[in-house]
GROMACS .gro file of C-alpha atoms in nm:
model
  215
    1MET     CA    1  -0.009   0.041  -0.005
    2LYS     CA    2   0.090   0.385  -0.039
    3LEU     CA    3   0.104   0.537   0.349
    4THR     CA    4   0.144   0.915   0.464
    5VAL     CA    5   0.213   0.895   0.812
    6PHE     CA    6   0.188   1.231   1.008
    7GLY     CA    7   0.399   1.197   1.337
    8ALA     CA    8   0.704   1.011   1.198
    9THR     CA    9   0.960   1.177   1.444
   10GLY     CA   10   0.811   1.025   1.742
   11GLY     CA   11   0.821   0.693   1.859
   12ILE     CA   12   0.499   0.475   1.718
   13GLY     CA   13   0.578   0.733   1.412
   14ARG     CA   14   0.907   0.584   1.365
   15GLU     CA   15   0.811   0.223   1.387
   16LEU     CA   16   0.509   0.282   1.197
   17ILE     CA   17   0.823   0.373   0.926
   18ARG     CA   18   1.035   0.105   0.961
   19GLN     CA   19   0.747  -0.177   0.950
   20GLY     CA   20   0.618  -0.036   0.694
   21ARG     CA   21   0.885  -0.040   0.466
   22ALA     CA   22   0.981  -0.437   0.579
   23ARG     CA   23   0.618  -0.491   0.542
   24GLY     CA   24   0.664  -0.390   0.140
   25HIS     CA   25   0.432  -0.051   0.169
   26GLU     CA   26   0.578   0.246   0.010
   27MET     CA   27   0.605   0.564   0.305
   28THR     CA   28   0.577   0.917   0.306
   29ALA     CA   29   0.616   1.064   0.588
   30VAL     CA   30   0.531   1.452   0.688
   31SER     CA   31   0.755   1.621   0.947
   32ARG     CA   32   0.825   2.001   1.080
   33ARG     CA   33   1.173   1.978   1.000
   34PRO     CA   34   1.412   1.802   0.716
   35VAL     CA   35   1.455   1.486   0.885
   36ASP     CA   36   1.608   1.162   0.729
   37LEU     CA   37   1.347   0.831   0.797
   38GLY     CA   38   1.451   0.622   0.520
   39CYS     CA   39   1.175   0.737   0.303
   40ALA     CA   40   1.004   1.042   0.111
   41VAL     CA   41   1.002   1.297   0.376
   42VAL     CA   42   0.677   1.601   0.351
   43VAL     CA   43   0.820   1.982   0.505
   44ALA     CA   44   0.519   2.082   0.636
   45GLY     CA   45   0.309   2.241   0.999
   46LEU     CA   46   0.001   2.162   0.991
   47GLY     CA   47  -0.119   2.460   0.879
   48ASP     CA   48   0.036   2.395   0.520
   49THR     CA   49  -0.267   2.303   0.416
   50GLY     CA   50  -0.169   2.317   0.019
   51ALA     CA   51   0.164   2.063   0.125
   52LEU     CA   52  -0.042   1.793   0.364
   53ALA     CA   53  -0.282   1.727   0.080
   54ALA     CA   54   0.009   1.628  -0.215
   55ALA     CA   55   0.120   1.433   0.107
   56VAL     CA   56  -0.156   1.217   0.157
   57ALA     CA   57  -0.298   1.247  -0.255
   58GLY     CA   58  -0.289   0.926  -0.396
   59ARG     CA   59  -0.262   0.708  -0.073
   60ASP     CA   60  -0.432   0.374  -0.005
   61ALA     CA   61  -0.465   0.519   0.394
   62VAL     CA   62  -0.316   0.762   0.683
   63LEU     CA   63  -0.145   0.626   1.006
   64SER     CA   64  -0.182   0.947   1.278
   65ALA     CA   65   0.086   0.867   1.553
   66LEU     CA   66   0.067   1.320   1.648
   67GLY     CA   67   0.172   1.390   1.990
   68MET     CA   68   0.323   1.714   2.189
   69ARG     CA   69   0.613   1.583   2.354
   70PRO     CA   70   0.608   1.653   2.725
   71ALA     CA   71   0.934   1.880   2.715
   72GLU     CA   72   0.723   2.088   2.379
   73MET     CA   73   0.498   2.160   2.619
   74LYS     CA   74   0.702   2.322   2.829
   75ALA     CA   75   0.949   2.518   2.631
   76ARG     CA   76   0.556   2.637   2.422
   77ARG     CA   77   0.444   2.699   2.804
   78GLY     CA   78   0.733   2.925   2.847
   79ARG     CA   79   0.646   3.169   2.558
   80GLU     CA   80   0.268   3.130   2.595
   81PRO     CA   81   0.125   3.129   2.960
   82GLY     CA   82  -0.190   2.926   3.001
   83ALA     CA   83  -0.126   2.748   2.628
   84ARG     CA   84  -0.287   2.394   2.648
   85SER     CA   85  -0.214   2.100   2.416
   86THR     CA   86  -0.441   2.061   2.077
   87VAL     CA   87  -0.210   1.937   1.863
   88GLN     CA   88  -0.339   1.577   1.853
   89ALA     CA   89  -0.730   1.836   1.792
   90ASP     CA   90  -0.560   2.046   1.547
   91GLY     CA   91  -0.324   1.742   1.354
   92ALA     CA   92  -0.732   1.514   1.322
   93ARG     CA   93  -0.881   1.854   1.167
   94ALA     CA   94  -0.541   1.913   0.923
   95GLU     CA   95  -0.560   1.525   0.828
   96VAL     CA   96  -0.931   1.505   0.811
   97ALA     CA   97  -0.942   1.856   0.559
   98ALA     CA   98  -0.667   1.695   0.336
   99MET     CA   99  -0.775   1.339   0.324
  100LEU     CA  100  -1.140   1.532   0.225
  101ALA     CA  101  -0.998   1.736  -0.028
  102THR     CA  102  -0.765   1.423  -0.224
  103GLY     CA  103  -1.044   1.213  -0.162
  104VAL     CA  104  -0.821   0.934   0.035
  105ARG     CA  105  -1.068   0.773   0.302
  106ARG     CA  106  -0.898   0.555   0.587
  107ILE     CA  107  -0.758   0.657   0.874
  108VAL     CA  108  -0.576   0.479   1.172
  109SER     CA  109  -0.545   0.723   1.468
  110VAL     CA  110  -0.361   0.670   1.837
  111ASP     CA  111  -0.551   0.736   2.128
  112ALA     CA  112  -0.478   0.679   2.465
  113ALA     CA  113  -0.642   0.386   2.690
  114GLY     CA  114  -0.616   0.552   3.004
  115ARG     CA  115  -0.843   0.888   2.898
  116VAL     CA  116  -1.188   0.654   2.950
  117ALA     CA  117  -1.286   0.446   3.254
  118ASP     CA  118  -1.543   0.136   3.162
  119ARG     CA  119  -1.645  -0.177   3.214
  120GLY     CA  120  -1.340  -0.337   3.095
  121ASP     CA  121  -1.136  -0.201   3.384
  122GLY     CA  122  -1.141  -0.381   3.740
  123PRO     CA  123  -1.308  -0.194   4.012
  124VAL     CA  124  -0.968  -0.051   4.159
  125MET     CA  125  -0.810   0.046   3.809
  126ARG     CA  126  -1.169   0.220   3.741
  127HIS     CA  127  -1.259   0.392   4.071
  128VAL     CA  128  -0.857   0.449   4.216
  129VAL     CA  129  -0.618   0.441   3.848
  130LYS     CA  130  -0.815   0.648   3.590
  131PRO     CA  131  -0.960   0.919   3.795
  132LEU     CA  132  -0.581   0.940   3.873
  133LEU     CA  133  -0.463   0.952   3.553
  134GLN     CA  134  -0.742   1.185   3.407
  135ARG     CA  135  -0.662   1.426   3.678
  136VAL     CA  136  -0.290   1.434   3.622
  137LEU     CA  137  -0.298   1.357   3.213
  138GLY     CA  138  -0.641   1.589   3.187
  139GLU     CA  139  -0.505   1.824   2.965
  140GLY     CA  140  -0.369   1.537   2.718
  141PHE     CA  141  -0.719   1.324   2.757
  142ALA     CA  142  -0.873   1.614   2.681
  143ASP     CA  143  -0.688   1.679   2.365
  144LEU     CA  144  -0.797   1.329   2.286
  145ALA     CA  145  -1.142   1.309   2.331
  146VAL     CA  146  -1.170   1.672   2.073
  147ALA     CA  147  -0.947   1.512   1.864
  148GLU     CA  148  -1.211   1.126   1.792
  149GLN     CA  149  -1.493   1.394   1.783
  150VAL     CA  150  -1.283   1.517   1.455
  151LEU     CA  151  -1.255   1.196   1.340
  152ARG     CA  152  -1.631   1.074   1.441
  153ASP     CA  153  -1.801   1.371   1.248
  154SER     CA  154  -1.558   1.351   0.941
  155GLY     CA  155  -1.768   1.103   0.747
  156LEU     CA  156  -1.409   0.898   0.692
  157ASP     CA  157  -1.356   0.514   0.761
  158TRP     CA  158  -1.138   0.573   1.107
  159THR     CA  159  -1.011   0.333   1.360
  160LEU     CA  160  -0.866   0.472   1.704
  161ILE     CA  161  -0.648   0.256   1.852
  162ALA     CA  162  -0.596   0.341   2.198
  163PRO     CA  163  -0.278   0.119   2.411
  164PRO     CA  164  -0.224   0.168   2.821
  165ARG     CA  165   0.122   0.331   2.902
  166LEU     CA  166   0.398   0.300   2.615
  167THR     CA  167   0.684   0.080   2.676
  168ASP     CA  168   1.003  -0.011   2.448
  169GLY     CA  169   1.096  -0.340   2.315
  170PRO     CA  170   1.000  -0.561   2.043
  171ASN     CA  171   0.684  -0.679   1.949
  172ARG     CA  172   0.521  -0.955   2.094
  173PRO     CA  173   0.173  -1.106   2.142
  174TYR     CA  174  -0.072  -0.859   2.273
  175ARG     CA  175  -0.504  -0.854   2.300
  176THR     CA  176  -0.730  -0.644   2.165
  177VAL     CA  177  -1.049  -0.584   2.262
  178LEU     CA  178  -1.361  -0.332   2.040
  179ASP     CA  179  -1.487  -0.046   2.228
  180VAL     CA  180  -1.322  -0.106   2.616
  181ASN     CA  181  -1.037  -0.126   2.757
  182VAL     CA  182  -0.827  -0.482   2.779
  183ARG     CA  183  -0.931  -0.598   3.166
  184GLY     CA  184  -0.522  -0.555   3.336
  185GLY     CA  185  -0.386  -0.469   3.061
  186ARG     CA  186  -0.107  -0.181   3.170
  187THR     CA  187   0.118  -0.130   2.882
  188LEU     CA  188   0.234  -0.215   2.563
  189SER     CA  189   0.512  -0.147   2.332
  190ARG     CA  190   0.604   0.175   2.047
  191ALA     CA  191   0.641  -0.181   1.808
  192ASP     CA  192   0.293  -0.332   1.888
  193VAL     CA  193   0.079   0.049   1.831
  194ALA     CA  194   0.271   0.027   1.553
  195ASP     CA  195   0.165  -0.354   1.475
  196ALA     CA  196  -0.166  -0.312   1.555
  197MET     CA  197  -0.222  -0.022   1.347
  198PHE     CA  198  -0.127  -0.160   1.021
  199ARG     CA  199  -0.346  -0.497   1.114
  200ALA     CA  200  -0.665  -0.210   1.167
  201LEU     CA  201  -0.578  -0.110   0.802
  202ASP     CA  202  -0.690  -0.551   0.719
  203GLU     CA  203  -0.974  -0.528   0.963
  204PRO     CA  204  -1.296  -0.404   0.811
  205ALA     CA  205  -1.451  -0.496   1.096
  206TRP     CA  206  -1.216  -0.208   1.275
  207ILE     CA  207  -1.392   0.072   1.101
  208HIS     CA  208  -1.551   0.296   1.303
  209ARG     CA  209  -1.430   0.105   1.575
  210ARG     CA  210  -1.184   0.230   1.926
  211ILE     CA  211  -0.966  -0.090   1.875
  212ASN     CA  212  -0.788  -0.132   2.273
  213VAL     CA  213  -0.476  -0.311   2.258
  214ALA     CA  214  -0.236  -0.395   2.548
  215TYR     CA  215  -0.112  -0.712   2.672
   0.00000   0.00000   0.00000
């Protein structure tokens, strides 16, 4: 397939490029700065509508691993006191606009299992751990919630991949559950987040669903 990756310079994004090339896909990365990823790179910000449309045109799907690193958010607040993270929401809007402009319909995007407490969680996770996470990471989770709604309202064929705490490490067996959290799921490697995103491209039943993934 021909695939475009947003957030390609982050940990999950680099795994998407690496695994995509290993699977024989034609990969295109979108990056704010020039970078050597071993594939075609389109240098563009989220506001560069023409460049983003060109990066998406003719692709079979878009893979989104956007996210703002803590250091970037800290630096931004130093410049803009009171600034809030909007990178996921802004990214979703930019991706959707580029896809609608070029007729590309399939998008798989990274979410976070921590932002939702549901029946998939055990009592301690649902009533103690998740409320604590949501207080500490509420800003990022709120940004992800807006991004999800942008995708739901887009009319596109979207899938959300929602892992718990991310780790480094190789691929290994993991569990997937549709629309609710994985019971007892605590971690997932970035390599396996990328693997699940590629799986989503071959799973029609995953379209318009939130896929929770964990060990």
